Structure formats: C-alpha cells, structure tokens
Short mmCIF file of C-alpha atoms and ligand atoms in Angstrom, two decimals:
data_model
loop_
_atom_site.label_atom_id
_atom_site.label_comp_id
_atom_site.label_asym_id
_atom_site.label_seq_id
_atom_site.Cartn_x
_atom_site.Cartn_y
_atom_site.Cartn_z
CA MET A 1 23.76 -2.49 0.37
CA GLY A 2 25.21 -1.66 -3.32
CA ASP A 3 25.02 1.52 -5.08
CA ALA A 4 21.77 0.85 -6.89
CA ALA A 5 20.36 0.50 -3.11
CA LEU A 6 18.21 -2.37 -4.15
CA LEU A 7 15.63 -2.43 -1.48
CA THR A 8 12.26 -3.28 -2.79
CA ALA A 9 9.06 -2.63 -0.84
CA LEU A 10 5.46 -4.16 -0.99
CA ALA A 11 3.04 -1.24 -0.37
CA GLY A 12 -0.54 -0.40 0.16
CA GLY A 13 -1.41 3.24 0.77
CA VAL A 14 -1.37 5.33 3.70
CA GLY A 15 0.48 3.15 6.45
CA ALA A 16 3.24 2.05 3.92
CA SER A 17 3.82 5.73 2.64
CA LYS A 18 5.04 6.74 6.18
CA LEU A 19 7.36 3.88 6.15
CA LEU A 20 8.58 4.78 2.61
CA VAL A 21 9.21 8.35 3.55
CA GLY A 22 11.49 7.14 6.28
CA LEU A 23 13.39 4.67 4.10
CA LYS A 24 13.77 7.29 1.33
CA HIS A 25 15.50 9.40 3.94
CA VAL A 26 17.66 6.60 5.40
CA LEU A 27 18.73 5.09 2.04
CA SER A 28 19.21 8.43 0.30
CA PRO A 29 20.82 9.01 -2.36
CA ARG A 30 20.33 5.36 -3.17
CA VAL A 31 17.03 4.74 -4.77
CA GLY A 32 14.53 1.96 -3.85
CA THR A 33 11.48 0.53 -5.48
CA ALA A 34 7.87 0.41 -4.24
CA ILE A 35 5.50 -2.32 -5.80
CA VAL A 36 2.17 -0.79 -5.04
CA ASN A 37 -1.44 -2.46 -4.76
CA THR A 38 -3.70 -1.36 -7.50
CA ALA A 39 -6.63 -3.49 -6.55
CA ASP A 40 -8.38 -0.35 -4.83
CA ASP A 41 -8.35 1.45 -8.17
CA GLU A 42 -11.57 2.85 -8.95
CA GLU A 43 -13.13 4.89 -11.80
CA PHE A 44 -14.72 8.30 -10.85
CA TYR A 45 -16.37 10.61 -13.33
CA GLY A 46 -14.56 8.58 -16.18
CA LEU A 47 -11.08 8.96 -14.48
CA HIS A 48 -8.74 6.28 -13.44
CA VAL A 49 -7.96 6.79 -9.87
CA SER A 50 -5.17 4.84 -8.24
CA PRO A 51 -5.25 5.72 -4.52
CA ASP A 52 -2.55 3.58 -3.14
CA LEU A 53 -0.23 4.57 -6.07
CA ASP A 54 -0.97 8.25 -5.35
CA SER A 55 -0.51 8.08 -1.65
CA VAL A 56 2.90 6.64 -1.98
CA VAL A 57 3.89 9.08 -4.82
CA TYR A 58 2.62 12.24 -3.14
CA SER A 59 4.54 10.98 0.43
CA LEU A 60 7.63 10.44 -1.41
CA SER A 61 7.38 13.80 -3.25
CA GLY A 62 6.79 15.70 -0.09
CA LEU A 63 3.14 16.54 -1.40
CA ALA A 64 0.87 14.36 0.78
CA ASP A 65 -1.65 15.73 3.21
CA ASP A 66 -0.08 14.49 6.34
CA VAL A 67 -3.14 14.74 8.55
CA ARG A 68 -5.47 12.87 6.27
CA GLY A 69 -2.83 10.60 4.95
CA TRP A 70 -4.40 10.72 1.30
CA GLY A 71 -4.51 13.22 -1.26
CA VAL A 72 -2.58 16.49 -1.76
CA GLY A 73 -1.76 18.79 1.29
CA GLY A 74 -3.54 22.12 1.07
CA ASP A 75 -5.68 20.96 -1.87
CA SER A 76 -8.92 22.66 -2.77
CA PHE A 77 -12.15 20.91 -3.73
CA ASN A 78 -13.71 23.33 -6.10
CA ALA A 79 -14.26 20.92 -8.95
CA LEU A 80 -15.78 18.35 -6.64
CA GLU A 81 -18.19 20.88 -5.37
CA MET A 82 -19.20 21.77 -8.88
CA LEU A 83 -19.68 18.03 -9.88
CA GLY A 84 -21.93 17.91 -6.84
CA ARG A 85 -23.89 20.80 -8.27
CA LEU A 86 -24.09 18.93 -11.45
CA GLY A 87 -25.93 15.99 -9.48
CA CYS A 88 -22.87 13.67 -9.15
CA GLU A 89 -22.12 11.84 -5.84
CA THR A 90 -19.18 13.18 -4.25
CA TRP A 91 -18.47 10.69 -1.29
CA PHE A 92 -14.88 10.15 -2.54
CA LYS A 93 -13.09 13.39 -1.80
CA LEU A 94 -10.95 14.13 -5.02
CA GLY A 95 -9.13 17.46 -4.47
CA ASP A 96 -8.24 19.82 -7.47
CA ARG A 97 -4.77 18.89 -7.59
CA ASP A 98 -5.37 15.37 -7.13
CA LEU A 99 -7.82 15.32 -9.96
CA ALA A 100 -5.16 16.91 -12.14
CA VAL A 101 -3.22 13.61 -11.71
CA HIS A 102 -6.21 11.47 -12.46
CA VAL A 103 -6.70 13.51 -15.81
CA TYR A 104 -3.07 12.84 -16.59
CA ARG A 105 -3.14 9.24 -15.84
CA THR A 106 -6.49 8.64 -17.81
CA MET A 107 -5.08 10.74 -20.66
CA ARG A 108 -1.92 8.73 -20.98
CA LEU A 109 -3.95 5.45 -20.59
CA ARG A 110 -6.19 6.45 -23.44
CA GLN A 111 -3.01 7.16 -25.50
CA GLY A 112 -1.93 3.63 -25.25
CA ALA A 113 0.48 4.06 -22.36
CA THR A 114 0.59 1.29 -19.50
CA LEU A 115 -0.35 2.09 -16.07
CA THR A 116 3.62 1.24 -15.25
CA GLN A 117 4.67 4.10 -17.91
CA ALA A 118 1.99 6.76 -16.55
CA THR A 119 2.99 5.99 -12.98
CA MET A 120 6.75 6.37 -13.66
CA GLU A 121 5.99 9.68 -15.53
CA ILE A 122 3.83 11.05 -12.61
CA ALA A 123 6.43 9.84 -9.99
CA GLY A 124 9.38 11.17 -12.06
CA ARG A 125 7.83 14.69 -12.77
CA LEU A 126 6.31 15.00 -9.10
CA GLY A 127 9.66 14.27 -7.53
CA ALA A 128 9.10 10.83 -5.79
CA GLY A 129 12.76 9.94 -6.23
CA TRP A 130 12.05 6.39 -5.96
CA GLN A 131 10.90 3.76 -8.55
CA VAL A 132 7.07 3.31 -7.99
CA LEU A 133 5.61 0.51 -9.72
CA PRO A 134 2.00 -0.70 -9.92
CA MET A 135 1.79 -4.46 -9.23
CA THR A 136 0.15 -4.99 -12.57
CA ASP A 137 -0.82 -3.41 -15.66
CA ASP A 138 -3.90 -5.49 -15.89
CA ARG A 139 -7.37 -4.85 -13.93
CA VAL A 140 -7.53 -6.51 -10.66
CA ARG A 141 -10.59 -5.30 -8.42
CA THR A 142 -11.10 -5.85 -4.74
CA MET A 143 -14.62 -6.74 -4.10
CA VAL A 144 -15.84 -6.96 -0.26
CA SER A 145 -18.62 -9.10 0.85
CA THR A 146 -20.67 -7.40 3.43
CA GLU A 147 -24.22 -7.71 4.88
CA LYS A 148 -25.27 -5.33 2.25
CA GLY A 149 -23.84 -7.78 -0.34
CA LEU A 150 -20.60 -7.47 -2.68
CA MET A 151 -19.15 -4.07 -3.15
CA PRO A 152 -16.12 -2.45 -4.80
CA PHE A 153 -13.46 -1.67 -2.03
CA GLN A 154 -13.81 2.10 -1.95
CA GLU A 155 -17.55 1.82 -1.63
CA TYR A 156 -17.07 -0.40 1.48
CA PHE A 157 -13.94 1.69 2.81
CA VAL A 158 -15.10 5.25 2.08
CA LYS A 159 -18.89 5.51 1.28
CA HIS A 160 -19.63 3.11 4.28
CA SER A 161 -16.61 4.01 6.43
CA HIS A 162 -15.74 0.37 6.54
CA GLY A 163 -18.76 0.16 8.94
CA LEU A 164 -20.29 -2.78 7.36
CA ARG A 165 -19.96 -6.42 8.54
CA PHE A 166 -17.07 -8.07 6.82
CA HIS A 167 -17.95 -11.52 5.33
CA GLY A 168 -14.94 -11.82 2.91
CA VAL A 169 -13.21 -10.68 -0.09
CA LYS A 170 -12.27 -11.55 -3.65
CA PHE A 171 -9.78 -9.94 -5.88
CA GLU A 172 -11.56 -9.97 -9.41
CA GLY A 173 -9.48 -10.61 -12.32
CA VAL A 174 -6.38 -11.72 -10.39
CA GLU A 175 -6.30 -15.21 -11.89
CA LYS A 176 -5.87 -13.48 -15.36
CA ALA A 177 -3.52 -10.74 -14.15
CA ASN A 178 0.22 -10.94 -14.27
CA PRO A 179 2.79 -8.87 -12.24
CA THR A 180 4.65 -6.67 -14.69
CA LYS A 181 8.33 -7.49 -15.66
CA ALA A 182 9.47 -4.56 -13.83
CA VAL A 183 8.02 -6.06 -10.68
CA ILE A 184 9.36 -9.48 -11.18
CA GLU A 185 12.89 -7.78 -11.71
CA ALA A 186 12.59 -5.76 -8.56
CA LEU A 187 11.93 -8.74 -6.57
CA GLU A 188 14.52 -10.89 -8.48
CA LYS A 189 17.11 -7.99 -8.16
CA ALA A 190 16.51 -6.75 -4.59
CA GLU A 191 19.00 -7.14 -1.89
CA ALA A 192 16.43 -6.64 0.69
CA ILE A 193 12.64 -6.98 0.62
CA VAL A 194 10.20 -4.92 3.03
CA ILE A 195 6.54 -5.58 3.49
CA CYS A 196 5.22 -2.30 4.62
CA PRO A 197 2.76 -1.94 7.39
CA SER A 198 -0.24 -2.00 5.17
CA ASN A 199 -3.56 -4.07 5.41
CA PRO A 200 -2.32 -7.80 5.03
CA VAL A 201 -5.65 -8.80 3.47
CA VAL A 202 -6.70 -6.16 0.90
CA SER A 203 -3.52 -4.11 0.45
CA ILE A 204 -0.47 -6.79 0.58
CA GLY A 205 -2.92 -9.63 -0.23
CA PRO A 206 -3.73 -8.57 -3.88
CA ILE A 207 0.13 -8.33 -4.56
CA LEU A 208 0.79 -11.72 -3.08
CA ALA A 209 -2.15 -13.02 -5.27
CA LEU A 210 -0.58 -12.42 -8.39
CA GLU A 211 0.99 -15.36 -10.22
CA GLY A 212 4.72 -15.95 -9.15
CA VAL A 213 4.92 -13.24 -6.66
CA LYS A 214 4.94 -15.54 -3.32
CA GLN A 215 7.35 -18.04 -5.25
CA LYS A 216 9.77 -15.20 -5.97
CA LEU A 217 9.61 -14.13 -2.23
CA SER A 218 10.15 -17.55 -1.06
CA THR A 219 13.03 -18.28 -3.17
CA ALA A 220 14.49 -14.82 -3.08
CA GLU A 221 18.02 -14.72 -1.68
CA ALA A 222 17.21 -11.25 0.01
CA LYS A 223 15.85 -11.32 3.46
CA VAL A 224 12.25 -10.57 3.57
CA LEU A 225 10.97 -8.32 6.65
CA ALA A 226 7.51 -7.22 7.34
CA VAL A 227 6.60 -4.47 9.85
CA SER A 228 3.16 -5.35 11.64
CA PRO A 229 0.39 -3.17 10.77
CA ILE A 230 -1.58 -4.26 13.89
CA VAL A 231 -0.73 -2.81 17.22
CA GLY A 232 -2.46 -3.81 20.39
CA GLY A 233 -4.91 -5.90 18.56
CA ARG A 234 -6.01 -2.96 16.30
CA ALA A 235 -5.03 -1.65 12.88
CA LEU A 236 -3.54 2.01 13.09
CA ARG A 237 -6.07 3.03 10.24
CA GLY A 238 -8.68 0.89 8.59
CA PRO A 239 -10.33 -2.33 8.68
CA ALA A 240 -7.31 -4.76 8.81
CA ALA A 241 -8.01 -6.29 12.41
CA ASP A 242 -11.64 -6.90 11.55
CA MET A 243 -10.80 -8.33 8.15
CA MET A 244 -8.17 -10.72 9.96
CA THR A 245 -10.88 -11.69 12.43
CA GLY A 246 -13.42 -12.46 9.66
CA LEU A 247 -11.04 -14.65 8.04
CA GLY A 248 -10.26 -16.66 10.89
CA LEU A 249 -6.88 -15.09 11.81
CA ASP A 250 -5.83 -13.65 15.10
CA PRO A 251 -5.68 -9.85 14.80
CA SER A 252 -1.95 -9.68 16.25
CA PRO A 253 1.56 -9.85 15.09
CA ALA A 254 1.22 -13.55 15.32
CA GLY A 255 -1.60 -13.57 12.77
CA VAL A 256 0.49 -11.50 10.56
CA ALA A 257 3.49 -13.78 10.79
CA SER A 258 1.23 -16.67 10.15
CA LEU A 259 0.07 -14.99 6.94
CA TYR A 260 3.47 -14.28 5.70
CA ARG A 261 5.26 -17.35 7.26
CA ASP A 262 6.12 -19.04 3.75
CA PHE A 263 8.64 -16.34 2.87
CA LEU A 264 9.03 -14.08 5.98
CA ASP A 265 12.35 -13.82 7.79
CA VAL A 266 11.71 -11.32 10.23
CA LEU A 267 8.87 -9.28 11.67
CA VAL A 268 8.91 -6.02 13.51
CA LEU A 269 6.42 -5.70 15.99
CA ASP A 270 5.46 -2.82 18.40
CA SER A 271 6.77 -2.63 21.95
CA VAL A 272 3.23 -2.99 23.18
CA ASP A 273 2.86 -6.49 21.66
CA SER A 274 6.23 -7.69 22.79
CA ALA A 275 4.13 -10.66 24.59
CA TYR A 276 3.94 -12.20 21.11
CA VAL A 277 7.51 -12.84 20.56
CA ASP A 278 7.48 -16.36 21.30
CA GLU A 279 4.61 -17.17 19.17
CA VAL A 280 6.25 -15.29 16.13
CA ARG A 281 9.45 -17.17 16.74
CA ALA A 282 7.68 -20.48 16.78
CA LEU A 283 6.32 -19.76 13.39
CA GLY A 284 10.06 -19.58 12.08
CA VAL A 285 10.22 -15.89 11.83
CA LYS A 286 12.53 -13.60 13.76
CA PRO A 287 10.74 -11.03 16.09
CA VAL A 288 12.14 -7.61 16.27
CA VAL A 289 10.41 -5.30 19.00
CA ALA A 290 10.28 -1.54 18.15
CA ASP A 291 8.07 1.53 18.44
CA THR A 292 6.30 1.22 15.11
CA VAL A 293 3.61 4.08 15.44
CA MET A 294 4.85 6.78 13.05
CA ASN A 295 3.47 10.33 13.87
CA SER A 296 6.33 12.58 13.03
CA PHE A 297 8.92 12.56 10.43
CA GLU A 298 11.58 11.44 13.44
CA ASP A 299 9.22 8.39 13.94
CA LYS A 300 9.49 7.50 10.30
CA VAL A 301 13.05 7.68 10.15
CA ARG A 302 13.80 5.93 13.42
CA LEU A 303 11.45 2.97 12.18
CA ALA A 304 13.26 2.82 8.85
CA LYS A 305 16.57 2.74 10.57
CA THR A 306 15.60 -0.28 12.58
CA VAL A 307 14.24 -1.95 9.37
CA VAL A 308 17.49 -1.43 7.42
CA ARG A 309 19.84 -2.30 10.20
CA GLU A 310 17.94 -5.56 10.36
CA LEU A 311 18.07 -6.42 6.71
CA VAL A 312 21.60 -5.22 5.82
CA GLY A 313 23.45 -4.56 9.13
CA ASP A 314 24.91 -1.19 10.04
CA ILE A 315 24.23 1.79 8.06
N1 FO1 B 401 -9.94 7.88 1.91
C1 FO1 B 401 -11.10 8.18 2.89
O1 FO1 B 401 -11.34 7.71 3.79
N2 FO1 B 401 -12.09 9.20 2.31
C2 FO1 B 401 -11.90 9.92 1.06
O2 FO1 B 401 -12.89 10.73 0.75
C3 FO1 B 401 -10.76 9.66 0.26
C4 FO1 B 401 -10.45 10.13 -1.02
C5 FO1 B 401 -9.36 9.86 -1.60
C6 FO1 B 401 -8.84 10.61 -2.61
C7 FO1 B 401 -7.92 10.21 -3.48
C8 FO1 B 401 -7.02 9.08 -2.84
O3 FO1 B 401 -5.78 8.82 -3.71
C9 FO1 B 401 -7.19 8.57 -2.05
C10 FO1 B 401 -8.33 8.83 -1.00
N3 FO1 B 401 -8.71 8.02 0.03
C11 FO1 B 401 -9.84 8.53 0.73
C12 FO1 B 401 -7.88 7.11 0.48
C13 FO1 B 401 -8.18 5.70 -0.03
O4 FO1 B 401 -9.54 5.40 -0.11
C14 FO1 B 401 -7.53 4.66 0.91
O5 FO1 B 401 -6.73 5.02 1.48
C15 FO1 B 401 -7.02 3.49 0.15
O6 FO1 B 401 -7.55 3.08 -0.98
C16 FO1 B 401 -6.92 2.37 1.07
O7 FO1 B 401 -5.54 1.86 1.07
#
C-alpha cells in the first residue's frame, strides 16, 4: 500500500472499533480513514451525541472503556447523577469526560462548524491518528419498528435493551442526505476497502443507503473485504442476528455475503462458521476463514493482519 496508506473502512461503533485498533497498529505509521455511521446519533440534554463516532475515536485514541466498549475508560458519572436529581431521564449512561466531548461537538455545531469539521477536531486533539469521518453532515435517524411502535434507535437499543420484537427499520432523512465530499473522496482514492464487523442492518446499512455509496463500492478498483459480525448464528454484541432474521435474511456469514454481494470481493468468516464457505463462494465472494473474535489487543492485531494480507498481499 502506498505511503498515504489508503485503506478506507466503513464502521459502526463497538465491533468496528476493535478491528480499527488492530488495523491502526498494523498499518502504522500510515494513516487510514474510517467512515462512520451517524444514524444512531441522538440528542440528550440539548447535546449532540454521536455514539459510533465516539466509540471509534476513543478506541483509536486509546481512551475507550475496553470492558463496556463504549464511553471513556475510568470515567465518572457525577453530571449524570446530578441530572437524575434534577428529574431528567438517565438511561443513556453519559460519563463526565464523554459529556465534555458532546459539549464541545454541540458548541462547534452551533458556531456553524459541520459535523465533519467538529469530528476532525475531536479526533485530532484526542490523538486518534486516523482520519475519522461522519458518513454525512446531514441528519439521518434510524427508527426501529417494534411491538411498542416506532422509536429512535437508542431508545430501542439501550432503554429497552434491544429486547422488543423487531419488525423493521427505516433511516429517516436518508433520501435527502448526501455523503460528504470527504467520504466520496475516501472511497474513490482507497486502495483497499474494509467493511468492519458491525451490524449490517443498522450500522453499515445507513452508510450504504446514502446516495452514491453503493455505486462507488461496486465500481471501486480497490478490493472490498468485509468481516462477518455474525459468528455461530449470533452477533457478538447487539441485535444484528435478530434484525437479519426479521428482514428475512439468514443470520450467518452467507446472509452477510448476500447483503453485500453487489460489491463484495472477500468475506472473512469465523472458524466456527467454516461450513458456510461453499455458500459464500457460490455468491461470488471469496471466503477466508479466521478467528474473528477480538477479546485482547493481540486478537485485534491478528485479525487486522489477516485482513491486510488479503487486501494487499504480504505486509
Ligand atoms: N450502550 C449501552 O448499551 N448503554 C448505554 O448506557 C450506553 C451509553 C453510551 C454513551 C455514549 C456513547 O458514545 C455510547 C453509549 N452506548 C451505550 C453505546 C451505543 O448506544 C451503541 O453502542 C451504539 O449506538 C450502537 O452502535
């Protein structure tokens, strides 16, 4: 890969962040780009919260809480406790340091900065070391249809612990939203494209739903590789498998490959799913079997090495 290390990754939050930490390490000192889902963004206490952008930035900066996977490691929750005493709902656990980032982002947006500018400032100042790009500067909102009606993603995911029956999903505002110029450029100039092991429906889905993104992926000269977020019929975290089933897809690497088949060259699937290699190959996608569960830093680096080797040969 050239000096500019033009690897572009499509990312959601927690699952993506783990692989990105490995990729950053393997590609260092070259700098990659992460295009991140913002359809999970929500407003709390008047502040613009971007959970996936923050999970990616905190992880790349070495600030993430490794156990929870979201928020800042070792954070305190004094402000949240006080907000509770003031009668506010506190089901979304915003830590004190995390809150400072939301204050900064909201301040910059009110000053007229775009979400892209605010994110580049936050990522730069916290030391992410990679280019982190929101998928759009426009507002797109994931709304989940459940037995209790339609609700914003964070309400479904956190307040109801993704325990409600999933009927479907829509990305409000996506028809009018555009990927940013920086996003299009990162896809056009990429020498390799990675789709991180994030929920294909609600994390990668909104990025792919933006006008022009799928077309850029299918016409890209760069190889496109995805890591399956489904292992042994289940998502490692969150409701990806239930959502795939709800949408009539097989919750398996083959289901993931069929969702991405229009532009996907390679799918990395876990060793426990090696029985799916023929089905994946039949979809025109090259299967690569590896250990994809990332618990330790070594796991993240090992998987990242497999990914980079597949994309660009020996490193
Ligand atoms: N996820 C939870 O399951 N519970 C929380 O209380 C929670 C708080 C939170 C605060 C800041 C942040 O950036 C992320 C947070 N997340 C929390 C994660 C987030 O809801 C999801 O991981 C993503 O939106 C799904 O990709």
